[in-house]
Amino acid sequence: MDVALNGTAPEDVYPNSWWLPGSGMQRGTTFMGDGDPLTPGWPSTEHAYRLKEEEADLPTIPCQPIGYDDAKVILEKMGGRVAPEGWRGGLKNVAYNLGPELIGDYKLRLVTHNYIKRQRSFNVISTVKGSVEPDRYVLIGNHRDAWGYGASDPSSGTAQLIETARVVGVLLGQGWRPRRTLVFCSWGAEEYGLIGSTEWVEEHLTKLQQRAVVYINADTCTRGTMFELKASPLTWQAITRLTKLMPAVKQEGSLYREWMEYHEYWNRTEPKISTLGSGSDYAPFAFYAGIPSLMMTFTTDKRKYDVFFPYYHTGYETFYMLDKIVDPGFKITQGCSRIVGLALRYFADSHLLPFHLPQLPLTVKESLEGVKKDYHETLLSIYPKFSLLEEAVDDLTDAAQLFDATLKERVKDMDPVTLRAVNDQVMKIEQLFLLPAGLPGRPDSRHAVFAPSQFNNYAAAGFPGLLDLLYKIDTLQGQERADREEAIKKHVSQLTILMHAAAKFLKDLHLI
């Protein structure tokens, strides 16, 4: 958690800045899975079979977050050897010893009031039926539960969700109706492990995989001043185009110009866009159902602060913080609604879905190169057929380029049946990357190419299952090492098959 250093003057912390006072503490769930842990892989309905609590993957270690004032008192009493330099913080007059013993006769007693309880939660779903393709869904959603006041997370996102719904209502009153059906989703129990969205996706999985075009996540839009896009590579080009159509939030010109100027500071020739990590309600759509998903936020300006937003999930995430410190005048919050509204209409009304197919295999290939950078020799020694995966990715790249080139030639004279078939091919392509049983040891994450790593749930990772299996492999010996190598061989084989399947899916052209 990002905090001000102990001993900082009161005028440097909340309510005078976004830095936390010593009493600030970050809440969060200790359950590392997604959805109801008593109904893994199945919707948590009233009639669902539930595991016994002792059979479920529930946390067993008591946990209590504390602020840095309390942490300083404890650390001052810690004995043992000194922590490595990279583990030491900025508290004054603290040695940062590792323990486990305490200096002198001190003892530490932890009292928690956590409890396990079965609680009913609700999702609120609203639809606007499409006029031409009512069986194709463009979804937008955000959760409404919070750790504390939740001014940024989730309420800045809820504000843009409600404002977008209001604008859609105005347009409907003027006679407009979307080509495809709009689905507005307000999720419950996100902070307890993405329960609302995960259970809804599990309950409607088949329908969503057949009909969902894209899911737009509206969580925590206002937490800083710089635009950030994390999304399926299929959507990168479309959102970049939209940023050129709307005004900036801090200066004259377009949002794209503002976005680009920030990245020029880091000597980039184009804005940096990444795939999705976990931590919000797009996870079941993207990683379990294979539905293209995206999240647009305004985040911290790293030129000023190389931190996440310090008040995240604390009691200081108040309306005052948002109104007076983070977004005075609500220009950023307004920008959130503008970009989401444009994206919603773009995907709902475009005859040809605005997906850019060539970006997908390009990002797949870049992700594989990232794995090879650290583990190429290891992979070849374990599985000499690893090169077949590289060839399969090249095959997918060629198929995507041919598809895109043919599409550009035919798009002007495309009949409605062909248009529908082409749209379906592209919107379902990421479902070809799903492993039915999930990633190794992770049945709730099935996307084999773009999903978070098991060892960093918030960050995006390319080929996460492969990275998980390679994690600290050099420390393994004997049967444990042999078992891990067999798992790697199996997974690389699966990845190769998935790449070929995706290429064949595109080669079956409806354009010829």
mmCIF file of N, CA and C in Angstrom, residues 270-381:
data_model
loop_
_atom_site.group_PDB
_atom_site.id
_atom_site.type_symbol
_atom_site.label_atom_id
_atom_site.label_comp_id
_atom_site.label_asym_id
_atom_site.label_seq_id
_atom_site.Cartn_x
_atom_site.Cartn_y
_atom_site.Cartn_z
ATOM 1 N N GLU A 270 3.894 5.388 -29.668
ATOM 2 C CA GLU A 270 2.446 5.190 -29.619
ATOM 3 C C GLU A 270 2.061 4.856 -28.184
ATOM 4 N N PRO A 271 0.798 5.055 -27.814
ATOM 5 C CA PRO A 271 0.389 4.760 -26.435
ATOM 6 C C PRO A 271 0.593 3.280 -26.089
ATOM 7 N N LYS A 272 0.985 3.041 -24.865
ATOM 8 C CA LYS A 272 1.157 1.673 -24.390
ATOM 9 C C LYS A 272 -0.198 1.112 -23.974
ATOM 10 N N ILE A 273 -0.549 -0.022 -24.562
ATOM 11 C CA ILE A 273 -1.794 -0.724 -24.231
ATOM 12 C C ILE A 273 -1.414 -2.130 -23.808
ATOM 13 N N SER A 274 -2.095 -2.669 -22.820
ATOM 14 C CA SER A 274 -1.774 -4.011 -22.351
ATOM 15 C C SER A 274 -3.016 -4.884 -22.328
ATOM 16 N N THR A 275 -2.795 -6.176 -22.234
ATOM 17 C CA THR A 275 -3.900 -7.098 -22.024
ATOM 18 C C THR A 275 -4.333 -7.029 -20.563
ATOM 19 N N LEU A 276 -5.372 -7.738 -20.229
ATOM 20 C CA LEU A 276 -5.995 -7.622 -18.911
ATOM 21 C C LEU A 276 -5.326 -8.506 -17.862
ATOM 22 N N GLY A 277 -5.142 -7.954 -16.668
ATOM 23 C CA GLY A 277 -4.858 -8.771 -15.498
ATOM 24 C C GLY A 277 -6.195 -9.108 -14.848
ATOM 25 N N SER A 278 -6.171 -9.533 -13.604
ATOM 26 C CA SER A 278 -7.433 -9.831 -12.936
ATOM 27 C C SER A 278 -7.768 -8.711 -11.956
ATOM 28 N N GLY A 279 -8.706 -8.974 -11.050
ATOM 29 C CA GLY A 279 -9.022 -7.991 -10.037
ATOM 30 C C GLY A 279 -10.312 -7.240 -10.252
ATOM 31 N N SER A 280 -11.040 -7.530 -11.357
ATOM 32 C CA SER A 280 -12.323 -6.880 -11.556
ATOM 33 C C SER A 280 -13.231 -7.785 -12.380
ATOM 34 N N ASP A 281 -14.442 -7.294 -12.651
ATOM 35 C CA ASP A 281 -15.504 -8.165 -13.155
ATOM 36 C C ASP A 281 -15.365 -8.590 -14.611
ATOM 37 N N TYR A 282 -14.371 -8.095 -15.326
ATOM 38 C CA TYR A 282 -14.125 -8.622 -16.662
ATOM 39 C C TYR A 282 -13.529 -10.025 -16.615
ATOM 40 N N ALA A 283 -12.984 -10.431 -15.473
ATOM 41 C CA ALA A 283 -12.250 -11.699 -15.390
ATOM 42 C C ALA A 283 -13.060 -12.905 -15.872
ATOM 43 N N PRO A 284 -14.286 -13.136 -15.393
ATOM 44 C CA PRO A 284 -15.014 -14.312 -15.884
ATOM 45 C C PRO A 284 -15.367 -14.223 -17.363
ATOM 46 N N PHE A 285 -15.609 -13.011 -17.868
ATOM 47 C CA PHE A 285 -15.901 -12.858 -19.289
ATOM 48 C C PHE A 285 -14.666 -13.190 -20.127
ATOM 49 N N ALA A 286 -13.526 -12.607 -19.774
ATOM 50 C CA ALA A 286 -12.316 -12.751 -20.584
ATOM 51 C C ALA A 286 -11.631 -14.091 -20.363
ATOM 52 N N PHE A 287 -11.430 -14.475 -19.111
ATOM 53 C CA PHE A 287 -10.566 -15.613 -18.805
ATOM 54 C C PHE A 287 -11.311 -16.940 -18.707
ATOM 55 N N TYR A 288 -12.623 -16.899 -18.497
ATOM 56 C CA TYR A 288 -13.400 -18.130 -18.390
ATOM 57 C C TYR A 288 -14.248 -18.373 -19.640
ATOM 58 N N ALA A 289 -14.851 -17.310 -20.178
ATOM 59 C CA ALA A 289 -15.749 -17.461 -21.325
ATOM 60 C C ALA A 289 -15.095 -17.112 -22.661
ATOM 61 N N GLY A 290 -13.935 -16.454 -22.645
ATOM 62 C CA GLY A 290 -13.262 -16.101 -23.884
ATOM 63 C C GLY A 290 -13.933 -14.992 -24.660
ATOM 64 N N ILE A 291 -14.615 -14.088 -23.969
ATOM 65 C CA ILE A 291 -15.320 -12.971 -24.599
ATOM 66 C C ILE A 291 -14.408 -11.740 -24.607
ATOM 67 N N PRO A 292 -14.209 -11.089 -25.762
ATOM 68 C CA PRO A 292 -13.369 -9.886 -25.783
ATOM 69 C C PRO A 292 -13.847 -8.870 -24.753
ATOM 70 N N SER A 293 -12.911 -8.385 -23.941
ATOM 71 C CA SER A 293 -13.265 -7.496 -22.835
ATOM 72 C C SER A 293 -12.277 -6.344 -22.775
ATOM 73 N N LEU A 294 -12.715 -5.249 -22.148
ATOM 74 C CA LEU A 294 -11.831 -4.095 -22.039
ATOM 75 C C LEU A 294 -12.177 -3.277 -20.808
ATOM 76 N N MET A 295 -11.171 -2.538 -20.344
ATOM 77 C CA MET A 295 -11.350 -1.650 -19.198
ATOM 78 C C MET A 295 -10.579 -0.367 -19.459
ATOM 79 N N MET A 296 -11.281 0.764 -19.368
ATOM 80 C CA MET A 296 -10.676 2.071 -19.576
ATOM 81 C C MET A 296 -10.744 2.863 -18.278
ATOM 82 N N THR A 297 -9.612 3.383 -17.851
ATOM 83 C CA THR A 297 -9.565 4.151 -16.611
ATOM 84 C C THR A 297 -8.670 5.374 -16.800
ATOM 85 N N PHE A 298 -8.747 6.270 -15.825
ATOM 86 C CA PHE A 298 -7.769 7.349 -15.715
ATOM 87 C C PHE A 298 -6.960 7.057 -14.460
ATOM 88 N N THR A 299 -5.666 6.844 -14.635
ATOM 89 C CA THR A 299 -4.836 6.335 -13.559
ATOM 90 C C THR A 299 -3.720 7.323 -13.217
ATOM 91 N N THR A 300 -2.846 6.926 -12.328
ATOM 92 C CA THR A 300 -1.813 7.812 -11.792
ATOM 93 C C THR A 300 -0.839 8.285 -12.873
ATOM 94 N N ASP A 301 -0.495 9.549 -12.828
ATOM 95 C CA ASP A 301 0.539 10.106 -13.698
ATOM 96 C C ASP A 301 1.901 9.699 -13.124
ATOM 97 N N LYS A 302 2.541 8.711 -13.764
ATOM 98 C CA LYS A 302 3.796 8.179 -13.232
ATOM 99 C C LYS A 302 4.955 9.162 -13.338
ATOM 100 N N ARG A 303 4.749 10.251 -14.055
ATOM 101 C CA ARG A 303 5.783 11.288 -14.071
ATOM 102 C C ARG A 303 5.866 11.994 -12.725
ATOM 103 N N LYS A 304 4.774 11.937 -11.955
ATOM 104 C CA LYS A 304 4.735 12.581 -10.647
ATOM 105 C C LYS A 304 4.833 11.569 -9.515
ATOM 106 N N TYR A 305 4.057 10.473 -9.625
ATOM 107 C CA TYR A 305 3.999 9.497 -8.538
ATOM 108 C C TYR A 305 4.082 8.092 -9.137
ATOM 109 N N ASP A 306 5.112 7.368 -8.784
ATOM 110 C CA ASP A 306 5.246 5.995 -9.273
ATOM 111 C C ASP A 306 4.539 5.052 -8.306
ATOM 112 N N VAL A 307 3.222 5.248 -8.171
ATOM 113 C CA VAL A 307 2.430 4.482 -7.214
ATOM 114 C C VAL A 307 1.060 4.194 -7.819
ATOM 115 N N PHE A 308 0.357 3.244 -7.207
ATOM 116 C CA PHE A 308 -1.072 3.076 -7.448
ATOM 117 C C PHE A 308 -1.745 4.219 -6.684
ATOM 118 N N PHE A 309 -3.056 4.278 -6.577
ATOM 119 C CA PHE A 309 -3.610 5.394 -5.816
ATOM 120 C C PHE A 309 -3.656 5.031 -4.334
ATOM 121 N N PRO A 310 -3.034 5.861 -3.472
ATOM 122 C CA PRO A 310 -2.764 5.474 -2.086
ATOM 123 C C PRO A 310 -4.000 5.184 -1.249
ATOM 124 N N TYR A 311 -5.117 5.842 -1.544
ATOM 125 C CA TYR A 311 -6.300 5.718 -0.689
ATOM 126 C C TYR A 311 -7.165 4.513 -1.058
ATOM 127 N N TYR A 312 -6.720 3.704 -1.994
ATOM 128 C CA TYR A 312 -7.455 2.538 -2.497
ATOM 129 C C TYR A 312 -7.901 1.624 -1.368
ATOM 130 N N HIS A 313 -9.202 1.340 -1.316
ATOM 131 C CA HIS A 313 -9.792 0.390 -0.356
ATOM 132 C C HIS A 313 -9.600 0.809 1.101
ATOM 133 N N THR A 314 -9.435 2.092 1.348
ATOM 134 C CA THR A 314 -9.293 2.560 2.730
ATOM 135 C C THR A 314 -10.494 3.399 3.130
ATOM 136 N N GLY A 315 -10.533 3.757 4.404
ATOM 137 C CA GLY A 315 -11.592 4.620 4.897
ATOM 138 C C GLY A 315 -11.466 6.047 4.410
ATOM 139 N N TYR A 316 -10.370 6.366 3.699
ATOM 140 C CA TYR A 316 -10.152 7.716 3.189
ATOM 141 C C TYR A 316 -10.536 7.840 1.717
ATOM 142 N N GLU A 317 -11.115 6.792 1.158
ATOM 143 C CA GLU A 317 -11.605 6.844 -0.219
ATOM 144 C C GLU A 317 -13.005 7.461 -0.207
ATOM 145 N N THR A 318 -13.035 8.759 0.037
ATOM 146 C CA THR A 318 -14.283 9.482 0.285
ATOM 147 C C THR A 318 -14.667 10.366 -0.904
ATOM 148 N N PHE A 319 -15.891 10.858 -0.868
ATOM 149 C CA PHE A 319 -16.329 11.819 -1.881
ATOM 150 C C PHE A 319 -15.460 13.076 -1.813
ATOM 151 N N TYR A 320 -15.071 13.477 -0.630
ATOM 152 C CA TYR A 320 -14.189 14.632 -0.471
ATOM 153 C C TYR A 320 -12.877 14.397 -1.222
ATOM 154 N N MET A 321 -12.303 13.206 -1.082
ATOM 155 C CA MET A 321 -11.055 12.882 -1.773
ATOM 156 C C MET A 321 -11.214 13.037 -3.280
ATOM 157 N N LEU A 322 -12.313 12.533 -3.802
ATOM 158 C CA LEU A 322 -12.537 12.583 -5.242
ATOM 159 C C LEU A 322 -12.820 14.009 -5.703
ATOM 160 N N ASP A 323 -13.657 14.711 -4.957
ATOM 161 C CA ASP A 323 -14.132 16.040 -5.344
ATOM 162 C C ASP A 323 -13.057 17.111 -5.195
ATOM 163 N N LYS A 324 -12.290 17.073 -4.119
ATOM 164 C CA LYS A 324 -11.366 18.158 -3.804
ATOM 165 C C LYS A 324 -9.917 17.886 -4.218
ATOM 166 N N ILE A 325 -9.541 16.612 -4.327
ATOM 167 C CA ILE A 325 -8.128 16.295 -4.535
ATOM 168 C C ILE A 325 -7.878 15.620 -5.884
ATOM 169 N N VAL A 326 -8.627 14.578 -6.202
ATOM 170 C CA VAL A 326 -8.356 13.777 -7.393
ATOM 171 C C VAL A 326 -8.989 14.365 -8.649
ATOM 172 N N ASP A 327 -10.237 14.800 -8.564
ATOM 173 C CA ASP A 327 -10.957 15.236 -9.765
ATOM 174 C C ASP A 327 -11.822 16.471 -9.490
ATOM 175 N N PRO A 328 -11.219 17.601 -9.119
ATOM 176 C CA PRO A 328 -12.011 18.826 -8.908
ATOM 177 C C PRO A 328 -12.724 19.228 -10.202
ATOM 178 N N GLY A 329 -14.018 19.451 -10.101
ATOM 179 C CA GLY A 329 -14.795 19.783 -11.285
ATOM 180 C C GLY A 329 -15.296 18.589 -12.057
ATOM 181 N N PHE A 330 -14.847 17.397 -11.690
ATOM 182 C CA PHE A 330 -15.295 16.126 -12.285
ATOM 183 C C PHE A 330 -15.077 16.061 -13.797
ATOM 184 N N LYS A 331 -13.996 16.677 -14.283
ATOM 185 C CA LYS A 331 -13.670 16.598 -15.704
ATOM 186 C C LYS A 331 -13.258 15.175 -16.091
ATOM 187 N N ILE A 332 -12.533 14.511 -15.212
ATOM 188 C CA ILE A 332 -12.083 13.150 -15.507
ATOM 189 C C ILE A 332 -13.272 12.195 -15.501
ATOM 190 N N THR A 333 -14.129 12.346 -14.520
ATOM 191 C CA THR A 333 -15.323 11.495 -14.455
ATOM 192 C C THR A 333 -16.193 11.703 -15.689
ATOM 193 N N GLN A 334 -16.291 12.932 -16.152
ATOM 194 C CA GLN A 334 -17.017 13.213 -17.380
ATOM 195 C C GLN A 334 -16.357 12.518 -18.570
ATOM 196 N N GLY A 335 -15.025 12.557 -18.610
ATOM 197 C CA GLY A 335 -14.298 11.868 -19.675
ATOM 198 C C GLY A 335 -14.545 10.379 -19.661
ATOM 199 N N CYS A 336 -14.669 9.793 -18.470
ATOM 200 C CA CYS A 336 -14.992 8.369 -18.353
ATOM 201 C C CYS A 336 -16.282 8.044 -19.083
ATOM 202 N N SER A 337 -17.317 8.826 -18.824
ATOM 203 C CA SER A 337 -18.616 8.575 -19.434
ATOM 204 C C SER A 337 -18.581 8.785 -20.941
ATOM 205 N N ARG A 338 -17.821 9.768 -21.384
ATOM 206 C CA ARG A 338 -17.746 10.024 -22.812
ATOM 207 C C ARG A 338 -17.117 8.860 -23.570
ATOM 208 N N ILE A 339 -15.979 8.374 -23.089
ATOM 209 C CA ILE A 339 -15.290 7.312 -23.825
ATOM 210 C C ILE A 339 -16.078 6.009 -23.772
ATOM 211 N N VAL A 340 -16.717 5.727 -22.637
ATOM 212 C CA VAL A 340 -17.525 4.513 -22.539
ATOM 213 C C VAL A 340 -18.758 4.607 -23.426
ATOM 214 N N GLY A 341 -19.401 5.777 -23.452
ATOM 215 C CA GLY A 341 -20.575 5.947 -24.306
ATOM 216 C C GLY A 341 -20.244 5.768 -25.777
ATOM 217 N N LEU A 342 -19.096 6.326 -26.206
ATOM 218 C CA LEU A 342 -18.676 6.151 -27.589
ATOM 219 C C LEU A 342 -18.395 4.686 -27.901
ATOM 220 N N ALA A 343 -17.709 4.004 -26.979
ATOM 221 C CA ALA A 343 -17.373 2.595 -27.201
ATOM 222 C C ALA A 343 -18.634 1.743 -27.278
ATOM 223 N N LEU A 344 -19.587 2.019 -26.408
ATOM 224 C CA LEU A 344 -20.823 1.245 -26.393
ATOM 225 C C LEU A 344 -21.550 1.364 -27.738
ATOM 226 N N ARG A 345 -21.667 2.574 -28.250
ATOM 227 C CA ARG A 345 -22.365 2.764 -29.526
ATOM 228 C C ARG A 345 -21.555 2.208 -30.696
ATOM 229 N N TYR A 346 -20.249 2.325 -30.644
ATOM 230 C CA TYR A 346 -19.398 1.832 -31.733
ATOM 231 C C TYR A 346 -19.585 0.324 -31.917
ATOM 232 N N PHE A 347 -19.536 -0.410 -30.812
ATOM 233 C CA PHE A 347 -19.690 -1.861 -30.900
ATOM 234 C C PHE A 347 -21.142 -2.273 -31.132
ATOM 235 N N ALA A 348 -22.071 -1.450 -30.691
ATOM 236 C CA ALA A 348 -23.489 -1.797 -30.847
ATOM 237 C C ALA A 348 -24.011 -1.491 -32.245
ATOM 238 N N ASP A 349 -23.497 -0.456 -32.902
ATOM 239 C CA ASP A 349 -24.105 0.030 -34.136
ATOM 240 C C ASP A 349 -23.311 -0.264 -35.404
ATOM 241 N N SER A 350 -22.026 -0.568 -35.291
ATOM 242 C CA SER A 350 -21.230 -0.831 -36.493
ATOM 243 C C SER A 350 -21.751 -2.078 -37.206
ATOM 244 N N HIS A 351 -21.981 -1.969 -38.504
ATOM 245 C CA HIS A 351 -22.411 -3.145 -39.265
ATOM 246 C C HIS A 351 -21.336 -4.226 -39.200
ATOM 247 N N LEU A 352 -20.100 -3.845 -39.516
ATOM 248 C CA LEU A 352 -18.967 -4.740 -39.362
ATOM 249 C C LEU A 352 -18.333 -4.462 -38.006
ATOM 250 N N LEU A 353 -18.250 -5.474 -37.161
ATOM 251 C CA LEU A 353 -17.714 -5.259 -35.815
ATOM 252 C C LEU A 353 -16.318 -4.647 -35.886
ATOM 253 N N PRO A 354 -16.051 -3.607 -35.086
ATOM 254 C CA PRO A 354 -14.775 -2.887 -35.183
ATOM 255 C C PRO A 354 -13.622 -3.578 -34.457
ATOM 256 N N PHE A 355 -13.464 -4.866 -34.720
ATOM 257 C CA PHE A 355 -12.330 -5.614 -34.199
ATOM 258 C C PHE A 355 -11.196 -5.592 -35.227
ATOM 259 N N HIS A 356 -9.982 -5.465 -34.751
ATOM 260 C CA HIS A 356 -8.803 -5.483 -35.630
ATOM 261 C C HIS A 356 -8.100 -6.816 -35.439
ATOM 262 N N LEU A 357 -8.391 -7.759 -36.324
ATOM 263 C CA LEU A 357 -7.921 -9.135 -36.156
ATOM 264 C C LEU A 357 -6.399 -9.280 -36.185
ATOM 265 N N PRO A 358 -5.655 -8.593 -37.075
ATOM 266 C CA PRO A 358 -4.198 -8.805 -37.100
ATOM 267 C C PRO A 358 -3.496 -8.510 -35.779
ATOM 268 N N GLN A 359 -4.082 -7.647 -34.937
ATOM 269 C CA GLN A 359 -3.432 -7.334 -33.661
ATOM 270 C C GLN A 359 -3.397 -8.537 -32.733
ATOM 271 N N LEU A 360 -4.357 -9.438 -32.871
ATOM 272 C CA LEU A 360 -4.427 -10.588 -31.965
ATOM 273 C C LEU A 360 -3.208 -11.491 -32.095
ATOM 274 N N PRO A 361 -2.908 -12.051 -33.284
ATOM 275 C CA PRO A 361 -1.719 -12.905 -33.372
ATOM 276 C C PRO A 361 -0.412 -12.153 -33.139
ATOM 277 N N LEU A 362 -0.404 -10.843 -33.459
ATOM 278 C CA LEU A 362 0.792 -10.052 -33.177
ATOM 279 C C LEU A 362 1.083 -10.028 -31.678
ATOM 280 N N THR A 363 0.041 -9.826 -30.879
ATOM 281 C CA THR A 363 0.212 -9.800 -29.427
ATOM 282 C C THR A 363 0.518 -11.196 -28.891
ATOM 283 N N VAL A 364 -0.087 -12.228 -29.501
ATOM 284 C CA VAL A 364 0.239 -13.606 -29.128
ATOM 285 C C VAL A 364 1.729 -13.863 -29.341
ATOM 286 N N LYS A 365 2.232 -13.443 -30.487
ATOM 287 C CA LYS A 365 3.638 -13.671 -30.810
ATOM 288 C C LYS A 365 4.555 -12.893 -29.871
ATOM 289 N N GLU A 366 4.201 -11.651 -29.573
ATOM 290 C CA GLU A 366 4.999 -10.863 -28.631
ATOM 291 C C GLU A 366 5.010 -11.505 -27.254
ATOM 292 N N SER A 367 3.876 -12.077 -26.850
ATOM 293 C CA SER A 367 3.803 -12.748 -25.547
ATOM 294 C C SER A 367 4.693 -13.981 -25.519
ATOM 295 N N LEU A 368 4.696 -14.731 -26.621
ATOM 296 C CA LEU A 368 5.545 -15.918 -26.682
ATOM 297 C C LEU A 368 7.021 -15.527 -26.666
ATOM 298 N N GLU A 369 7.360 -14.431 -27.336
ATOM 299 C CA GLU A 369 8.743 -13.959 -27.303
ATOM 300 C C GLU A 369 9.149 -13.575 -25.883
ATOM 301 N N GLY A 370 8.206 -13.026 -25.119
ATOM 302 C CA GLY A 370 8.496 -12.701 -23.728
ATOM 303 C C GLY A 370 8.807 -13.931 -22.897
ATOM 304 N N VAL A 371 8.095 -15.025 -23.152
ATOM 305 C CA VAL A 371 8.383 -16.287 -22.456
ATOM 306 C C VAL A 371 9.748 -16.815 -22.879
ATOM 307 N N LYS A 372 10.032 -16.782 -24.181
ATOM 308 C CA LYS A 372 11.301 -17.308 -24.704
ATOM 309 C C LYS A 372 12.498 -16.535 -24.160
ATOM 310 N N LYS A 373 12.308 -15.239 -23.931
ATOM 311 C CA LYS A 373 13.411 -14.413 -23.458
ATOM 312 C C LYS A 373 14.031 -14.973 -22.179
ATOM 313 N N ASP A 374 13.185 -15.504 -21.303
ATOM 314 C CA ASP A 374 13.676 -16.010 -20.017
ATOM 315 C C ASP A 374 13.828 -17.530 -19.983
ATOM 316 N N TYR A 375 13.108 -18.238 -20.866
ATOM 317 C CA TYR A 375 13.033 -19.699 -20.684
ATOM 318 C C TYR A 375 13.248 -20.507 -21.963
ATOM 319 N N HIS A 376 13.765 -19.889 -23.042
ATOM 320 C CA HIS A 376 13.838 -20.612 -24.313
ATOM 321 C C HIS A 376 14.688 -21.877 -24.209
ATOM 322 N N GLU A 377 15.884 -21.752 -23.674
ATOM 323 C CA GLU A 377 16.765 -22.913 -23.568
ATOM 324 C C GLU A 377 16.156 -23.977 -22.663
ATOM 325 N N THR A 378 15.538 -23.545 -21.575
ATOM 326 C CA THR A 378 14.894 -24.502 -20.666
ATOM 327 C C THR A 378 13.777 -25.258 -21.372
ATOM 328 N N LEU A 379 12.964 -24.542 -22.136
ATOM 329 C CA LEU A 379 11.846 -25.168 -22.840
ATOM 330 C C LEU A 379 12.339 -26.160 -23.891
ATOM 331 N N LEU A 380 13.383 -25.800 -24.646
ATOM 332 C CA LEU A 380 13.902 -26.702 -25.673
ATOM 333 C C LEU A 380 14.514 -27.954 -25.059
ATOM 334 N N SER A 381 15.144 -27.793 -23.899
ATOM 335 C CA SER A 381 15.734 -28.971 -23.248
ATOM 336 C C SER A 381 14.667 -29.907 -22.696
#
